[in-house]
mmCIF file of C-alpha atoms in Angstrom:
data_model
loop_
_atom_site.group_PDB
_atom_site.id
_atom_site.type_symbol
_atom_site.label_atom_id
_atom_site.label_comp_id
_atom_site.label_asym_id
_atom_site.label_seq_id
_atom_site.Cartn_x
_atom_site.Cartn_y
_atom_site.Cartn_z
ATOM 1 C CA ASP L 28 -81.529 78.295 -199.719
ATOM 2 C CA ALA L 29 -84.159 77.042 -201.549
ATOM 3 C CA LYS L 30 -84.387 77.685 -205.174
ATOM 4 C CA THR L 31 -87.775 79.831 -206.226
ATOM 5 C CA THR L 32 -89.385 79.472 -209.552
ATOM 6 C CA GLN L 33 -91.871 82.455 -209.832
ATOM 7 C CA PRO L 34 -93.566 83.499 -213.473
ATOM 8 C CA PRO L 35 -91.586 86.915 -214.304
ATOM 9 C CA SER L 36 -94.594 88.900 -214.823
ATOM 10 C CA MET L 37 -98.487 88.416 -214.375
ATOM 11 C CA ASP L 38 -101.463 91.335 -215.364
ATOM 12 C CA CYS L 39 -104.519 92.030 -212.640
ATOM 13 C CA ALA L 40 -107.420 94.122 -213.186
ATOM 14 C CA GLU L 41 -107.936 96.879 -210.130
ATOM 15 C CA GLY L 42 -110.246 95.183 -207.793
ATOM 16 C CA ARG L 43 -110.049 91.596 -208.728
ATOM 17 C CA ALA L 44 -108.154 88.273 -207.567
ATOM 18 C CA ALA L 45 -104.364 88.830 -207.937
ATOM 19 C CA ASN L 46 -102.764 84.836 -207.389
ATOM 20 C CA LEU L 47 -98.734 84.594 -207.321
ATOM 21 C CA PRO L 48 -97.462 81.383 -207.498
ATOM 22 C CA CYS L 49 -94.161 80.637 -206.697
ATOM 23 C CA ASN L 50 -92.434 77.028 -207.011
ATOM 24 C CA HIS L 51 -90.044 75.948 -204.107
ATOM 25 C CA SER L 52 -89.837 72.559 -204.432
ATOM 26 C CA THR L 53 -86.160 71.775 -203.000
ATOM 27 C CA ILE L 54 -87.937 73.477 -199.440
ATOM 28 C CA SER L 55 -86.817 71.543 -196.012
ATOM 29 C CA GLY L 56 -88.756 71.282 -192.788
ATOM 30 C CA ASN L 57 -87.841 74.617 -191.180
ATOM 31 C CA GLU L 58 -88.020 77.500 -194.204
ATOM 32 C CA TYR L 59 -90.511 79.610 -193.561
ATOM 33 C CA VAL L 60 -91.457 81.026 -196.791
ATOM 34 C CA TYR L 61 -92.057 84.736 -196.955
ATOM 35 C CA TRP L 62 -93.548 86.891 -199.219
ATOM 36 C CA TYR L 63 -91.967 90.889 -199.566
ATOM 37 C CA ARG L 64 -93.112 93.177 -202.550
ATOM 38 C CA GLN L 65 -91.012 96.633 -204.313
ATOM 39 C CA ILE L 66 -92.733 99.032 -205.046
ATOM 40 C CA HIS L 67 -90.971 100.879 -207.491
ATOM 41 C CA SER L 68 -87.569 102.982 -205.575
ATOM 42 C CA GLN L 69 -88.994 102.295 -202.076
ATOM 43 C CA GLY L 70 -87.562 99.405 -199.934
ATOM 44 C CA PRO L 71 -89.296 95.895 -199.877
ATOM 45 C CA GLN L 72 -91.773 95.699 -198.170
ATOM 46 C CA TYR L 73 -93.351 92.315 -195.991
ATOM 47 C CA ILE L 74 -96.384 90.924 -196.995
ATOM 48 C CA ILE L 75 -96.848 87.632 -194.778
ATOM 49 C CA HIS L 76 -95.274 84.460 -193.933
ATOM 50 C CA GLY L 77 -96.121 81.027 -192.582
ATOM 51 C CA LEU L 78 -94.997 77.562 -193.165
ATOM 52 C CA LYS L 79 -97.596 75.154 -193.639
ATOM 53 C CA ASN L 80 -100.833 76.774 -192.784
ATOM 54 C CA ASN L 81 -102.365 78.813 -194.631
ATOM 55 C CA GLU L 82 -102.311 82.657 -193.487
ATOM 56 C CA THR L 83 -104.095 85.518 -193.744
ATOM 57 C CA ASN L 84 -103.235 89.133 -192.755
ATOM 58 C CA GLU L 85 -104.820 92.960 -193.573
ATOM 59 C CA MET L 86 -102.773 92.599 -196.565
ATOM 60 C CA ALA L 87 -102.739 89.481 -197.661
ATOM 61 C CA SER L 88 -103.371 85.314 -197.565
ATOM 62 C CA LEU L 89 -100.987 82.552 -198.364
ATOM 63 C CA ILE L 90 -101.596 79.115 -199.060
ATOM 64 C CA ILE L 91 -98.952 76.493 -199.372
ATOM 65 C CA THR L 92 -99.830 73.213 -201.057
ATOM 66 C CA GLU L 93 -99.948 70.284 -198.426
ATOM 67 C CA ASP L 94 -96.649 68.432 -199.623
ATOM 68 C CA ARG L 95 -95.134 72.728 -199.013
ATOM 69 C CA LYS L 96 -93.123 72.285 -202.632
ATOM 70 C CA SER L 97 -95.275 75.762 -203.943
ATOM 71 C CA SER L 98 -97.181 78.575 -202.615
ATOM 72 C CA THR L 99 -99.286 81.440 -203.922
ATOM 73 C CA LEU L 100 -99.957 84.866 -202.821
ATOM 74 C CA ILE L 101 -103.292 85.994 -203.161
ATOM 75 C CA LEU L 102 -104.133 89.956 -202.625
ATOM 76 C CA PRO L 103 -107.857 89.983 -202.358
ATOM 77 C CA HIS L 104 -108.600 92.970 -204.683
ATOM 78 C CA ALA L 105 -105.809 94.470 -206.088
ATOM 79 C CA THR L 106 -105.286 98.551 -206.674
ATOM 80 C CA LEU L 107 -103.203 100.109 -208.242
ATOM 81 C CA ARG L 108 -100.859 100.471 -205.079
ATOM 82 C CA ASP L 109 -100.407 97.081 -205.673
ATOM 83 C CA THR L 110 -98.284 97.923 -208.494
ATOM 84 C CA ALA L 111 -94.928 95.919 -207.441
ATOM 85 C CA VAL L 112 -92.583 93.570 -207.626
ATOM 86 C CA TYR L 113 -93.354 90.652 -205.559
ATOM 87 C CA TYR L 114 -90.492 87.807 -204.470
ATOM 88 C CA CYS L 115 -91.290 84.118 -202.715
ATOM 89 C CA ILE L 116 -88.467 83.770 -199.867
ATOM 90 C CA PRO L 117 -88.002 80.340 -198.620
ATOM 91 C CA THR L 118 -86.269 81.557 -194.973
ATOM 92 C CA LEU L 119 -85.087 79.392 -192.315
ATOM 93 C CA ILE L 120 -86.473 80.270 -188.825
ATOM 94 C CA SER L 121 -84.556 78.495 -186.808
ATOM 95 C CA ASN L 122 -82.216 80.506 -184.923
ATOM 96 C CA ALA L 123 -79.629 77.098 -185.088
ATOM 97 C CA GLY L 124 -76.459 78.474 -185.685
ATOM 98 C CA GLY L 125 -78.020 81.742 -186.851
ATOM 99 C CA THR L 126 -77.124 82.066 -190.240
ATOM 100 C CA SER L 127 -79.889 82.880 -191.495
ATOM 101 C CA TYR L 128 -81.476 85.182 -189.843
ATOM 102 C CA GLY L 129 -81.832 89.305 -191.813
ATOM 103 C CA LYS L 130 -80.234 87.740 -194.510
ATOM 104 C CA LEU L 131 -83.064 87.518 -196.924
ATOM 105 C CA THR L 132 -81.938 85.417 -200.473
ATOM 106 C CA PHE L 133 -84.174 87.338 -203.126
ATOM 107 C CA GLY L 134 -84.817 85.854 -206.691
ATOM 108 C CA GLN L 135 -86.157 87.469 -209.166
ATOM 109 C CA GLY L 136 -89.544 87.686 -208.279
ATOM 110 C CA THR L 137 -92.896 88.462 -210.196
ATOM 111 C CA ILE L 138 -93.659 91.687 -212.032
ATOM 112 C CA LEU L 139 -97.079 92.701 -211.635
ATOM 113 C CA THR L 140 -99.271 95.407 -213.065
ATOM 114 C CA VAL L 141 -102.721 96.082 -211.353
ATOM 115 C CA HIS L 142 -105.197 97.424 -214.337
ATOM 116 C CA PRO L 143 -107.493 100.327 -214.262
ATOM 117 C CA LYS X 4 -92.598 105.558 -185.183
ATOM 118 C CA ALA X 5 -90.314 106.380 -188.162
ATOM 119 C CA GLY X 6 -89.071 104.436 -190.356
ATOM 120 C CA VAL X 7 -85.626 102.585 -191.128
ATOM 121 C CA THR X 8 -83.643 106.229 -192.761
ATOM 122 C CA GLN X 9 -81.174 105.826 -194.355
ATOM 123 C CA THR X 10 -78.827 108.034 -195.693
ATOM 124 C CA PRO X 11 -77.678 109.668 -198.323
ATOM 125 C CA ARG X 12 -80.736 108.911 -200.228
ATOM 126 C CA TYR X 13 -78.633 110.148 -203.584
ATOM 127 C CA LEU X 14 -74.553 110.000 -204.453
ATOM 128 C CA ILE X 15 -72.436 110.420 -206.981
ATOM 129 C CA LYS X 16 -68.486 109.459 -206.965
ATOM 130 C CA THR X 17 -65.655 108.291 -209.332
ATOM 131 C CA ARG X 18 -64.091 104.815 -209.384
ATOM 132 C CA GLY X 19 -61.317 104.911 -206.747
ATOM 133 C CA GLN X 20 -63.055 106.745 -204.184
ATOM 134 C CA GLN X 21 -64.220 105.549 -200.871
ATOM 135 C CA VAL X 22 -68.155 105.360 -199.722
ATOM 136 C CA THR X 23 -69.827 105.371 -196.205
ATOM 137 C CA LEU X 24 -73.474 105.040 -196.034
ATOM 138 C CA SER X 25 -75.879 105.827 -192.844
ATOM 139 C CA CYS X 26 -78.419 103.679 -191.305
ATOM 140 C CA SER X 27 -80.802 104.175 -188.671
ATOM 141 C CA PRO X 28 -82.678 101.972 -187.543
ATOM 142 C CA ILE X 29 -86.406 101.682 -186.432
ATOM 143 C CA SER X 30 -85.619 102.816 -182.267
ATOM 144 C CA GLY X 31 -85.779 99.528 -180.330
ATOM 145 C CA HIS X 32 -84.137 97.833 -183.559
ATOM 146 C CA ARG X 33 -80.880 95.686 -182.884
ATOM 147 C CA SER X 34 -80.537 94.458 -186.014
ATOM 148 C CA VAL X 35 -79.160 95.456 -189.024
ATOM 149 C CA SER X 36 -78.460 94.502 -192.682
ATOM 150 C CA TRP X 37 -77.449 95.848 -195.666
ATOM 151 C CA TYR X 38 -78.620 94.679 -199.270
ATOM 152 C CA GLN X 39 -77.093 95.414 -202.632
ATOM 153 C CA GLN X 40 -79.513 96.505 -205.335
ATOM 154 C CA THR X 41 -78.685 96.424 -208.833
ATOM 155 C CA PRO X 42 -80.340 95.578 -212.072
ATOM 156 C CA GLY X 43 -78.156 92.200 -213.754
ATOM 157 C CA GLN X 44 -77.568 90.518 -209.974
ATOM 158 C CA GLY X 45 -81.593 92.024 -208.144
ATOM 159 C CA LEU X 46 -80.953 92.152 -204.469
ATOM 160 C CA GLN X 47 -78.011 90.671 -202.559
ATOM 161 C CA PHE X 48 -77.451 90.177 -198.449
ATOM 162 C CA LEU X 49 -73.986 92.042 -197.619
ATOM 163 C CA PHE X 50 -73.582 91.732 -194.097
ATOM 164 C CA GLU X 51 -75.702 91.759 -190.802
ATOM 165 C CA TYR X 52 -75.134 93.406 -188.203
ATOM 166 C CA PHE X 53 -76.311 93.319 -184.298
ATOM 167 C CA SER X 54 -74.589 93.975 -180.920
ATOM 168 C CA GLU X 55 -71.769 96.495 -182.863
ATOM 169 C CA THR X 56 -71.208 92.838 -184.569
ATOM 170 C CA GLN X 57 -70.936 91.643 -187.485
ATOM 171 C CA ARG X 58 -73.065 88.180 -187.346
ATOM 172 C CA ASN X 59 -73.504 87.272 -191.068
ATOM 173 C CA LYS X 60 -71.525 88.491 -193.778
ATOM 174 C CA GLY X 61 -72.949 87.830 -197.662
ATOM 175 C CA ASN X 62 -70.074 86.901 -200.924
ATOM 176 C CA PHE X 63 -68.906 90.649 -200.946
ATOM 177 C CA PRO X 64 -65.001 91.267 -201.634
ATOM 178 C CA GLY X 65 -63.042 92.946 -198.634
ATOM 179 C CA ARG X 66 -63.829 95.937 -200.488
ATOM 180 C CA PHE X 67 -67.334 96.233 -198.602
ATOM 181 C CA SER X 68 -67.383 96.360 -194.912
ATOM 182 C CA GLY X 69 -69.497 97.708 -192.111
ATOM 183 C CA ARG X 70 -70.065 98.787 -188.423
ATOM 184 C CA GLN X 71 -72.218 99.002 -186.318
ATOM 185 C CA PHE X 72 -72.306 101.350 -183.256
ATOM 186 C CA SER X 73 -73.827 101.725 -179.228
ATOM 187 C CA ASN X 74 -76.990 104.039 -180.503
ATOM 188 C CA SER X 75 -77.812 100.211 -183.352
ATOM 189 C CA ARG X 76 -76.817 103.234 -185.816
ATOM 190 C CA SER X 77 -75.211 101.290 -188.878
ATOM 191 C CA GLU X 78 -72.646 102.837 -191.186
ATOM 192 C CA MET X 79 -71.250 101.054 -194.240
ATOM 193 C CA ASN X 80 -68.700 102.112 -196.959
ATOM 194 C CA VAL X 81 -67.150 100.550 -199.902
ATOM 195 C CA SER X 82 -63.240 102.142 -200.478
ATOM 196 C CA THR X 83 -61.385 101.801 -203.762
ATOM 197 C CA LEU X 84 -64.923 102.094 -205.457
ATOM 198 C CA GLU X 85 -65.564 100.675 -208.737
ATOM 199 C CA LEU X 86 -68.143 101.326 -211.703
ATOM 200 C CA GLY X 87 -69.991 98.037 -210.840
ATOM 201 C CA ASP X 88 -70.460 98.829 -207.109
ATOM 202 C CA SER X 89 -73.185 101.563 -208.817
ATOM 203 C CA ALA X 90 -76.470 100.426 -207.237
ATOM 204 C CA LEU X 91 -79.300 100.958 -205.143
ATOM 205 C CA TYR X 92 -77.956 100.095 -201.052
ATOM 206 C CA LEU X 93 -80.369 98.957 -198.590
ATOM 207 C CA CYS X 94 -80.471 98.813 -195.390
ATOM 208 C CA ALA X 95 -82.623 96.619 -193.073
ATOM 209 C CA SER X 96 -83.721 96.881 -188.979
ATOM 210 C CA SER X 97 -85.463 94.108 -187.009
ATOM 211 C CA ARG X 98 -85.987 94.243 -183.167
ATOM 212 C CA ASN X 99 -83.594 90.784 -182.935
ATOM 213 C CA ARG X 100 -82.255 88.328 -183.751
ATOM 214 C CA ASP X 101 -85.439 85.681 -183.197
ATOM 215 C CA LEU X 102 -86.896 84.955 -185.656
ATOM 216 C CA ILE X 103 -89.527 83.017 -183.272
ATOM 217 C CA ALA X 104 -89.796 86.060 -181.172
ATOM 218 C CA ASN X 105 -89.599 88.333 -184.211
ATOM 219 C CA THR X 106 -92.557 87.861 -186.797
ATOM 220 C CA GLY X 107 -89.789 87.434 -188.819
ATOM 221 C CA GLU X 108 -90.307 91.200 -190.368
ATOM 222 C CA LEU X 109 -87.002 93.380 -191.671
ATOM 223 C CA PHE X 110 -87.916 97.368 -192.131
ATOM 224 C CA PHE X 111 -85.892 98.509 -194.459
ATOM 225 C CA GLY X 112 -85.751 101.776 -195.619
ATOM 226 C CA GLU X 113 -85.843 103.472 -198.769
ATOM 227 C CA GLY X 114 -81.951 103.004 -199.836
ATOM 228 C CA SER X 115 -79.095 104.992 -200.971
ATOM 229 C CA ARG X 116 -78.299 105.497 -204.844
ATOM 230 C CA LEU X 117 -74.532 105.512 -205.634
ATOM 231 C CA THR X 118 -73.541 105.988 -208.882
ATOM 232 C CA VAL X 119 -70.034 105.835 -209.334
ATOM 233 C CA LEU X 120 -68.772 107.518 -212.186
#
């Protein structure tokens, strides 16, 4: 599994964009970048994932650098309910060998605090 | 639709006892994974079940075991409890094992919080 580096904590003002970086310089060609978050006392929640193209859904945008060694999760208009721990997780998506499905390797993540 | 349901939500055991935790996946989901979350180690993968068979296993001692039933419901068991087993145990489900066809999303329950005294 690729190692990841995320800042331990970040702050963001409500209504502003939150940009959460992740370094995954050892990511392999068949590993997607997944982002999950965990709000206090809840189970982790899927946000978005991508391989090499930028992705956007109703929750967030994911920007992956061309060399795929880093990515940034963007919450365009952060709200207080976005306060959570955000995890960047390179994950083998190929079913070859079936070794990664269901297995997410969580790091320490980034504690994002959104302030009023 | 109903989410992943885990029972019990909270429980207290003493060292040496055993515990069984239950997970009901989202209807139609056939893959169930289990995770342990502690303040020191974070979220760690325990094992994954699909079609009643364990398909993948994390680095945990044999005291940790699980099973999956024909209706996809799953249980995990921890025997001879130790103080260090105090944790939040999370279950996640997904429709099948093919991530490419499945968007790769795992749906997590709210967990069972185990305290070992």
